[in-house]
XYZ file of C-alpha atoms in Angstrom:
500
model
C 63.646 95.093 153.457
C 60.455 93.747 151.921
C 57.057 95.435 152.071
C 55.346 92.317 153.479
C 57.992 92.233 156.246
C 57.205 95.847 157.132
C 53.440 95.225 157.170
C 53.755 91.926 159.049
C 55.494 93.781 161.869
C 52.171 95.557 162.502
C 50.111 92.386 162.101
C 48.853 93.345 158.630
C 48.283 90.301 156.422
C 48.306 92.013 153.013
C 48.955 95.399 151.471
C 45.709 97.351 151.998
C 46.495 99.767 149.190
C 47.458 97.442 146.356
C 44.081 97.608 144.566
C 42.759 100.695 142.779
C 39.443 99.545 141.250
C 36.573 99.017 143.712
C 34.846 96.398 141.546
C 37.841 94.029 141.904
C 38.984 95.153 145.363
C 38.492 92.229 147.738
C 39.435 94.257 150.817
C 36.769 96.846 150.041
C 34.074 94.318 149.108
C 34.630 92.035 152.101
C 35.531 94.527 154.828
C 34.905 98.173 153.895
C 31.635 98.056 151.968
C 29.712 99.214 155.037
C 32.555 101.212 156.555
C 33.466 104.764 155.650
C 30.928 106.620 153.524
C 31.356 109.832 151.626
C 29.975 112.912 153.399
C 27.234 113.195 150.748
C 26.047 109.617 151.299
C 22.607 110.435 152.735
C 21.793 112.701 149.799
C 23.043 110.164 147.264
C 21.435 107.058 148.749
C 18.139 108.565 149.865
C 15.381 106.238 151.114
C 14.220 103.200 149.079
C 10.692 103.700 150.434
C 10.610 107.144 148.791
C 12.837 106.639 145.723
C 14.643 109.741 144.510
C 17.164 110.496 141.790
C 20.732 111.623 142.512
C 23.259 113.060 140.068
C 26.904 112.861 141.163
C 29.971 114.154 139.327
C 33.365 112.893 140.442
C 36.856 112.640 139.044
C 38.408 109.286 138.222
C 39.322 107.492 141.422
C 37.001 109.531 143.636
C 34.925 106.479 144.520
C 31.968 106.406 142.108
C 32.154 102.649 141.619
C 32.612 102.205 145.375
C 29.458 104.286 145.857
C 27.566 102.062 143.424
C 28.647 98.941 145.303
C 27.755 100.526 148.640
C 24.298 101.533 147.361
C 23.735 98.002 146.042
C 24.880 96.562 149.375
C 22.556 98.786 151.398
C 19.665 97.919 149.076
C 20.318 94.209 149.684
C 20.134 94.835 153.424
C 16.944 96.854 152.993
C 15.357 94.115 150.867
C 16.143 91.473 153.470
C 14.518 93.471 156.265
C 11.575 94.808 154.209
C 10.419 91.842 152.086
C 7.212 93.611 150.980
C 8.865 96.966 150.173
C 11.885 95.803 148.247
C 13.780 97.707 145.583
C 14.455 96.068 142.224
C 18.070 96.945 141.410
C 19.325 97.512 137.863
C 23.070 97.932 137.235
C 23.301 100.082 134.132
C 27.090 100.158 133.910
C 28.066 98.006 130.918
C 27.207 100.040 127.832
C 29.304 98.139 125.289
C 26.685 95.533 124.210
C 24.073 98.252 123.720
C 26.399 100.629 121.899
C 27.708 97.886 119.592
C 24.196 96.974 118.454
C 23.226 100.637 118.214
C 26.167 101.491 115.981
C 25.416 98.563 113.675
C 22.022 100.121 112.918
C 23.563 103.362 111.669
C 24.608 103.972 108.094
C 27.207 105.978 106.248
C 29.021 108.740 108.098
C 26.756 108.357 111.122
C 28.589 105.124 111.991
C 31.834 106.980 112.666
C 32.762 106.933 116.349
C 32.708 110.721 116.637
C 29.235 110.885 115.020
C 27.440 107.763 116.273
C 26.470 108.906 119.762
C 24.961 112.119 118.417
C 22.076 109.901 117.273
C 21.524 108.343 120.716
C 18.105 109.233 122.142
C 16.235 108.992 125.428
C 14.214 105.996 124.218
C 17.484 104.139 123.566
C 18.253 104.494 127.282
C 14.724 103.369 128.081
C 15.116 100.321 125.842
C 18.417 99.455 127.542
C 16.916 99.754 131.036
C 13.862 97.733 130.019
C 16.198 95.093 128.564
C 18.205 94.780 131.789
C 15.082 94.666 133.959
C 13.091 92.293 131.755
C 15.994 89.887 131.249
C 16.559 89.691 134.999
C 12.861 89.256 135.781
C 12.433 86.593 133.095
C 15.474 84.693 134.409
C 14.047 84.804 137.943
C 10.702 83.400 136.784
C 12.324 80.709 134.626
C 14.476 79.761 137.628
C 11.472 79.182 139.869
C 11.651 82.589 141.534
C 15.335 82.368 142.500
C 17.906 85.018 141.604
C 21.248 83.221 141.818
C 23.290 86.448 141.704
C 21.369 88.319 144.399
C 19.071 86.313 146.714
C 17.445 89.546 147.937
C 15.911 89.885 144.459
C 14.335 86.417 144.525
C 10.544 86.079 144.291
C 8.125 83.826 146.153
C 6.804 81.329 143.533
C 3.324 81.709 145.058
C 3.327 85.370 144.040
C 4.168 84.395 140.474
C 1.213 81.984 140.486
C -1.057 84.769 141.798
C -0.309 87.136 138.912
C -3.352 88.278 136.953
C -3.824 87.084 133.348
C -3.091 90.541 131.953
C 0.124 90.727 134.006
C 1.264 87.373 132.637
C 0.580 88.721 129.159
C 2.571 91.884 129.993
C 5.577 89.830 131.088
C 5.465 87.820 127.864
C 5.038 91.014 125.847
C 8.066 92.621 127.520
C 10.082 89.429 127.069
C 9.241 89.395 123.354
C 11.199 92.592 122.758
C 13.570 92.891 125.722
C 14.600 89.443 127.016
C 18.254 89.212 125.968
C 19.419 86.116 127.825
C 21.778 84.354 125.426
C 21.714 80.894 127.012
C 18.864 79.765 124.739
C 17.342 80.869 121.456
C 14.725 83.619 121.667
C 11.776 81.372 120.836
C 12.840 78.608 123.231
C 13.404 80.897 126.214
C 10.065 82.672 125.504
C 8.296 79.306 125.519
C 10.056 78.364 128.768
C 8.835 81.603 130.304
C 5.303 80.996 128.968
C 5.190 77.537 130.544
C 6.425 78.897 133.890
C 3.649 81.486 133.752
C 1.147 78.754 132.800
C -0.093 80.610 129.744
C -1.623 78.629 126.872
C -1.392 79.730 123.247
C -3.772 77.336 121.479
C -6.119 80.190 120.562
C -3.385 81.765 118.469
C -3.600 78.846 116.026
C -7.243 79.481 115.072
C -6.332 81.048 111.694
C -4.134 78.111 110.705
C -6.750 75.695 112.018
C -9.467 77.422 109.977
C -7.426 77.215 106.795
C -6.475 73.579 107.380
C -10.015 72.431 108.243
C -11.623 74.169 105.273
C -8.927 72.882 102.926
C -9.323 69.283 104.133
C -13.119 69.548 103.970
C -13.027 70.844 100.388
C -10.598 68.141 99.313
C -12.645 65.416 101.015
C -15.898 66.684 99.522
C -14.506 66.948 96.016
C -13.061 63.417 96.100
C -16.391 62.037 97.330
C -18.820 63.662 94.912
C -16.752 64.286 91.795
C -15.797 61.768 89.135
C -12.875 63.975 88.129
C -11.605 65.147 91.558
C -8.277 66.606 90.419
C -9.763 68.823 87.743
C -12.587 69.853 90.105
C -10.119 70.580 92.908
C -8.290 73.142 90.812
C -11.405 74.804 89.486
C -12.098 78.433 90.309
C -14.696 78.014 93.073
C -12.734 75.468 95.140
C -9.507 77.467 94.956
C -11.406 80.615 95.893
C -12.846 78.958 99.025
C -9.451 77.556 100.054
C -7.716 80.904 99.540
C -10.481 82.700 101.462
C -10.052 80.255 104.350
C -6.328 80.996 104.502
C -6.675 84.778 104.260
C -6.782 85.350 108.067
C -3.556 83.354 108.469
C -1.913 85.254 105.610
C -3.066 88.590 107.019
C -1.776 87.730 110.522
C 1.549 86.610 109.047
C 1.942 89.913 107.190
C 0.885 91.941 110.224
C 3.262 90.094 112.575
C 6.093 90.339 110.060
C 5.546 94.088 109.708
C 5.410 94.570 113.490
C 8.563 92.474 113.946
C 10.384 94.432 111.246
C 9.499 97.793 112.784
C 10.363 96.665 116.328
C 13.684 95.189 115.240
C 14.611 98.469 113.551
C 13.417 100.727 116.388
C 14.897 98.831 119.357
C 18.386 99.802 118.329
C 20.261 98.609 121.410
C 19.850 94.884 120.728
C 20.334 92.609 117.755
C 16.953 90.950 117.375
C 15.961 88.513 114.666
C 12.882 89.565 112.713
C 12.033 85.906 112.155
C 12.152 85.102 115.875
C 10.101 88.187 116.711
C 7.469 87.230 114.132
C 7.274 83.658 115.421
C 6.822 84.868 119.011
C 4.236 87.492 118.060
C 2.302 84.778 116.243
C 1.852 82.962 119.562
C -0.226 85.821 120.972
C -3.957 85.872 120.441
C -4.551 89.129 118.538
C -7.181 90.174 121.073
C -4.468 90.019 123.777
C -2.095 92.529 122.201
C -4.490 94.646 120.190
C -3.992 98.227 121.356
C -1.010 97.340 123.556
C 2.082 99.606 123.448
C 4.807 98.204 121.214
C 8.288 99.683 120.663
C 7.753 100.135 116.933
C 8.201 103.898 116.695
C 11.006 106.362 117.354
C 9.412 107.878 120.444
C 9.292 107.417 124.196
C 5.516 107.188 124.711
C 5.339 103.426 124.121
C 8.350 102.864 126.369
C 6.729 104.781 129.215
C 3.671 102.531 128.920
C 5.842 99.412 128.914
C 7.686 100.778 131.945
C 4.350 101.150 133.749
C 3.538 97.518 132.906
C 6.894 96.378 134.301
C 6.302 98.343 137.503
C 2.815 96.874 137.911
C 4.194 93.345 137.704
C 7.092 94.077 140.058
C 4.735 95.647 142.609
C 2.690 92.460 142.830
C 5.920 90.477 143.173
C 6.958 92.517 146.233
C 9.053 95.302 144.688
C 7.781 98.778 145.503
C 10.527 100.650 143.665
C 13.184 100.351 140.982
C 16.716 101.690 141.476
C 18.858 102.209 138.372
C 22.603 102.537 139.097
C 24.415 104.316 136.243
C 28.218 104.071 136.331
C 31.353 103.641 134.175
C 30.123 106.054 131.509
C 33.675 106.810 130.390
C 34.683 103.172 129.780
C 32.798 101.994 126.632
C 35.141 101.696 123.651
C 32.833 103.874 121.550
C 33.189 106.628 124.167
C 36.909 106.053 124.733
C 37.085 108.621 127.538
C 35.998 111.533 125.322
C 34.014 114.143 127.324
C 32.040 115.106 124.196
C 30.974 111.510 123.551
C 30.096 111.008 127.220
C 27.903 114.103 126.944
C 26.191 112.755 123.810
C 25.525 109.465 125.620
C 24.271 110.845 128.940
C 22.584 114.137 128.066
C 19.372 112.478 126.753
C 18.889 111.029 130.255
C 18.525 114.530 131.683
C 14.791 114.640 131.170
C 12.800 115.565 134.261
C 9.797 113.480 133.192
C 11.989 110.380 133.055
C 14.202 111.101 136.078
C 11.126 111.853 138.197
C 9.139 108.871 136.931
C 7.116 107.619 139.949
C 8.607 104.611 141.690
C 12.021 104.810 139.994
C 15.257 106.221 141.436
C 18.221 106.912 139.174
C 21.669 107.107 140.732
C 23.835 108.742 138.070
C 27.531 108.445 138.988
C 29.181 110.510 136.277
C 32.750 111.613 135.445
C 33.759 115.120 136.510
C 34.657 115.901 132.886
C 30.919 116.153 132.180
C 30.219 118.793 134.815
C 31.943 121.448 132.724
C 29.259 121.145 130.061
C 26.507 122.035 132.530
C 27.462 125.704 132.576
C 27.414 125.931 128.790
C 23.875 124.688 128.153
C 20.925 126.605 126.772
C 17.904 127.579 128.841
C 15.908 124.761 127.244
C 18.272 122.152 128.752
C 17.767 123.422 132.319
C 13.995 123.588 131.864
C 13.929 120.021 130.548
C 16.368 118.491 133.050
C 15.412 120.428 136.234
C 18.732 119.481 137.802
C 17.808 121.674 140.763
C 15.380 118.879 141.749
C 17.716 115.909 141.127
C 19.895 115.922 144.298
C 22.867 117.241 142.342
C 26.376 116.842 143.783
C 28.628 118.801 141.377
C 31.889 117.410 142.766
C 32.577 114.238 144.746
C 35.324 115.805 146.855
C 37.102 114.104 149.731
C 38.595 115.953 152.692
C 41.883 114.980 154.292
C 39.953 113.712 157.297
C 37.768 111.528 155.082
C 40.792 110.011 153.339
C 42.497 109.485 156.711
C 39.477 107.442 157.831
C 39.502 105.461 154.571
C 43.201 104.655 155.033
C 42.553 103.534 158.626
C 39.576 101.374 157.710
C 41.541 99.470 155.080
C 44.574 99.065 157.304
C 42.528 97.646 160.165
C 40.570 95.388 157.810
C 43.844 93.666 156.878
C 45.102 93.311 160.470
C 45.480 89.771 161.837
C 44.132 90.361 165.333
C 40.834 91.968 166.265
C 42.378 93.710 169.277
C 45.086 96.369 169.107
C 44.617 97.074 165.422
C 47.085 99.639 164.093
C 46.274 103.120 162.885
C 47.850 104.613 159.761
C 49.696 107.094 161.990
C 51.409 104.174 163.807
C 53.385 103.470 160.615
C 54.968 106.923 160.605
C 57.654 108.494 162.750
C 56.416 109.957 166.028
C 57.392 113.449 164.880
C 54.689 113.256 162.172
C 51.390 114.228 163.748
C 47.949 113.034 162.751
C 47.095 116.542 161.552
C 50.163 116.606 159.329
C 49.094 113.324 157.733
C 45.599 114.718 157.193
C 47.119 117.766 155.472
C 49.151 115.496 153.175
C 46.145 113.315 152.374
C 44.047 116.389 151.620
C 46.340 117.178 148.681
C 45.642 113.725 147.179
C 41.914 114.525 146.653
C 40.612 111.007 145.921
C 40.868 107.482 147.400
C 42.575 106.058 144.309
C 45.329 108.689 144.488
C 45.694 107.992 148.220
C 46.140 104.265 147.607
C 48.692 104.854 144.852
C 50.672 107.206 147.050
C 50.725 104.927 150.104
C 51.635 101.903 147.973
C 54.554 103.835 146.484
C 55.526 105.218 149.900
C 55.797 101.725 151.407
C 58.072 100.654 148.566
C 60.254 103.771 148.895
C 60.589 103.266 152.635
C 61.447 99.562 152.428
C 63.953 100.097 149.628
C 66.048 102.275 151.972
C 66.577 99.550 154.549
C 67.822 95.971 154.638
C 66.157 92.944 156.220
C 68.996 92.731 158.766
C 68.573 96.385 159.783
C 64.855 97.078 159.375
C 63.228 100.395 160.173
C 59.622 100.150 161.325
C 58.719 103.825 161.064
C 58.398 105.870 157.869
C 60.538 108.971 158.193
C 59.504 112.525 157.320
C 62.107 112.792 154.543
C 60.772 109.655 152.832
C 57.191 110.878 153.111
C 58.019 114.282 151.652
C 60.212 113.019 148.806
C 57.647 110.396 147.781
C 54.901 113.015 147.955
C 56.825 115.428 145.727
C 57.354 112.784 143.046
C 53.765 111.580 143.268
C 52.297 115.107 143.022
C 54.394 115.715 139.914
C 52.975 112.538 138.363
C 49.472 113.525 139.474
C 49.793 116.922 137.793
C 50.882 115.183 134.595
C 47.870 112.873 134.873
C 45.515 115.836 135.316
C 46.931 117.292 132.085
C 46.460 113.918 130.315
C 50.228 113.516 130.034
C 50.689 110.484 132.281
C 49.055 107.602 134.138
C 49.150 109.154 137.620
C-alpha cells in the first residue's frame, strides 16, 4: 500500500508533513502562513504603530523561521492597509556574506574560526543592518520606487521627488558606504542613484577646474609674451603658481583617500574598494559632507547618527518604523552550530540603547542553546541589555493542543474539496481518542518533530498493508511502535548523537 493511496482516500492531494523547513515549505507559505499562531504571538509580533523588540529562544524545529515568515506576512498586510504608517522590513538572516568579509579583515590567530567572532562588535551589527536597509532603499529608488520582491515596500515616485536636498545628500552618503548591490560597479550604481535623485555634482569639480584654468592661463600667457616660452614655463615663478593652483585638488585627493581608507578598514562586514570610495567621495561638494557622520572609527556613535538619517528619509517616504527580523543564527559556516560562537555573534546586540532605539523593532529569533548563557552572565550584562524590557520569551514551547491544531491545519490545506475536510483524528482508529493524540503530540515538543513523526508513521502504516487489502485507519499498535522508535531517535538527537 502506497502513502499517496492512503492519503488520496481522504481527499488529500499531497503529504502535508513531507517538508521540515518553513522557508521552503510550500504548504505553509501558501496555506498556513495566516493559520495557527504560537500562543506567544501577540507578545512577539506587537504593534507596528508602536514598534517594540522581542527576544525569543526556541529549539531547532520549534518554528522560529515560520514565525519570521508570519511576522513578515502580517507586516505586508499592515503596509497595504496603512500606506502612511508602513513598516520597513529588514531580513537579517543571512550572516555568511558579512562574516566572510569580517574574517578577511582579521590577522594572525584572530582569523581562526574559534577566535574570529570574539572580535565582533555592536557596530558590526549596525553596519550590517545599515547595509541591508540602504541597499534595499537604493534599489527601490533606482527602480522608480518599485520593490520587485515586496510590493508593500514600494514608494510613490512623487515622494522621492519631494525629498529635501539634505535628505538626498543623506541617501547618497549612506549609499557611498553601505550600498552593496552587486549588479553594477560601485561608482556606476552610485551615479544611477544620483541621477534618480536629481542631484548635480558639478560643484565638486571646482578644484580641478581651478587648477586647469590657471595652468592653461599661465601657459597661454607665457607663449604670448615670452620669446623663450619653454624655458620661461619651467622657471620657478610659473611652476609655483601652477602648483599653488593645484594644491586644493591635491589636498582634496589626499583627504578623500584617507577617509576612504579609514572607512574601508572600519566597515568590516563588506569588501569595499578604497579607490571606488575615494572616487565617490570626490563627487561630493566638501561643504555638503563637512561635519557629517562617517563610519571611519571603531565606535557606534557615527552609526547611530547614520541610522537617524536613514529613519528621517524613510519617514518622508511613508515608513514610520523599521522592523529587523533576526533568524538563522546557528547556520553560518563560521558559527557551525557552536553555542559559544552564536553567543559571540549575538551578545553584542544585547544593548538596551540599540534595542530600544526609537522607531525600530528587533525580532530576535534565537536558538535555545543560547538561553543557557543568560543565567551565567555578570551583573554588567543585565544592566546593559535590560532583557526584562525586551519582551523575552525564554522558550518557544508548543503544547499538544497547539501541535494538534498545526497538524489539522496542514492536513486540511492539502485536501481536495473545501467541504468535509478531514481531521487528523479521522486517520486513526476509532479507539484512539483526540485526547490521546494530543498526549502523544505533546511529547514531540516542536512542529518539525511532529512532521517527522507523522511522515514516518504514514510509511510504517502503509508498509503493513497491500494495495489489494488496504487499511484506511492507523492502528494503536502502529502508532505506539512508531512513537517508541521516533522518541529513541529524538533522544539521540538531543544528545547530538543523531539526526532526529
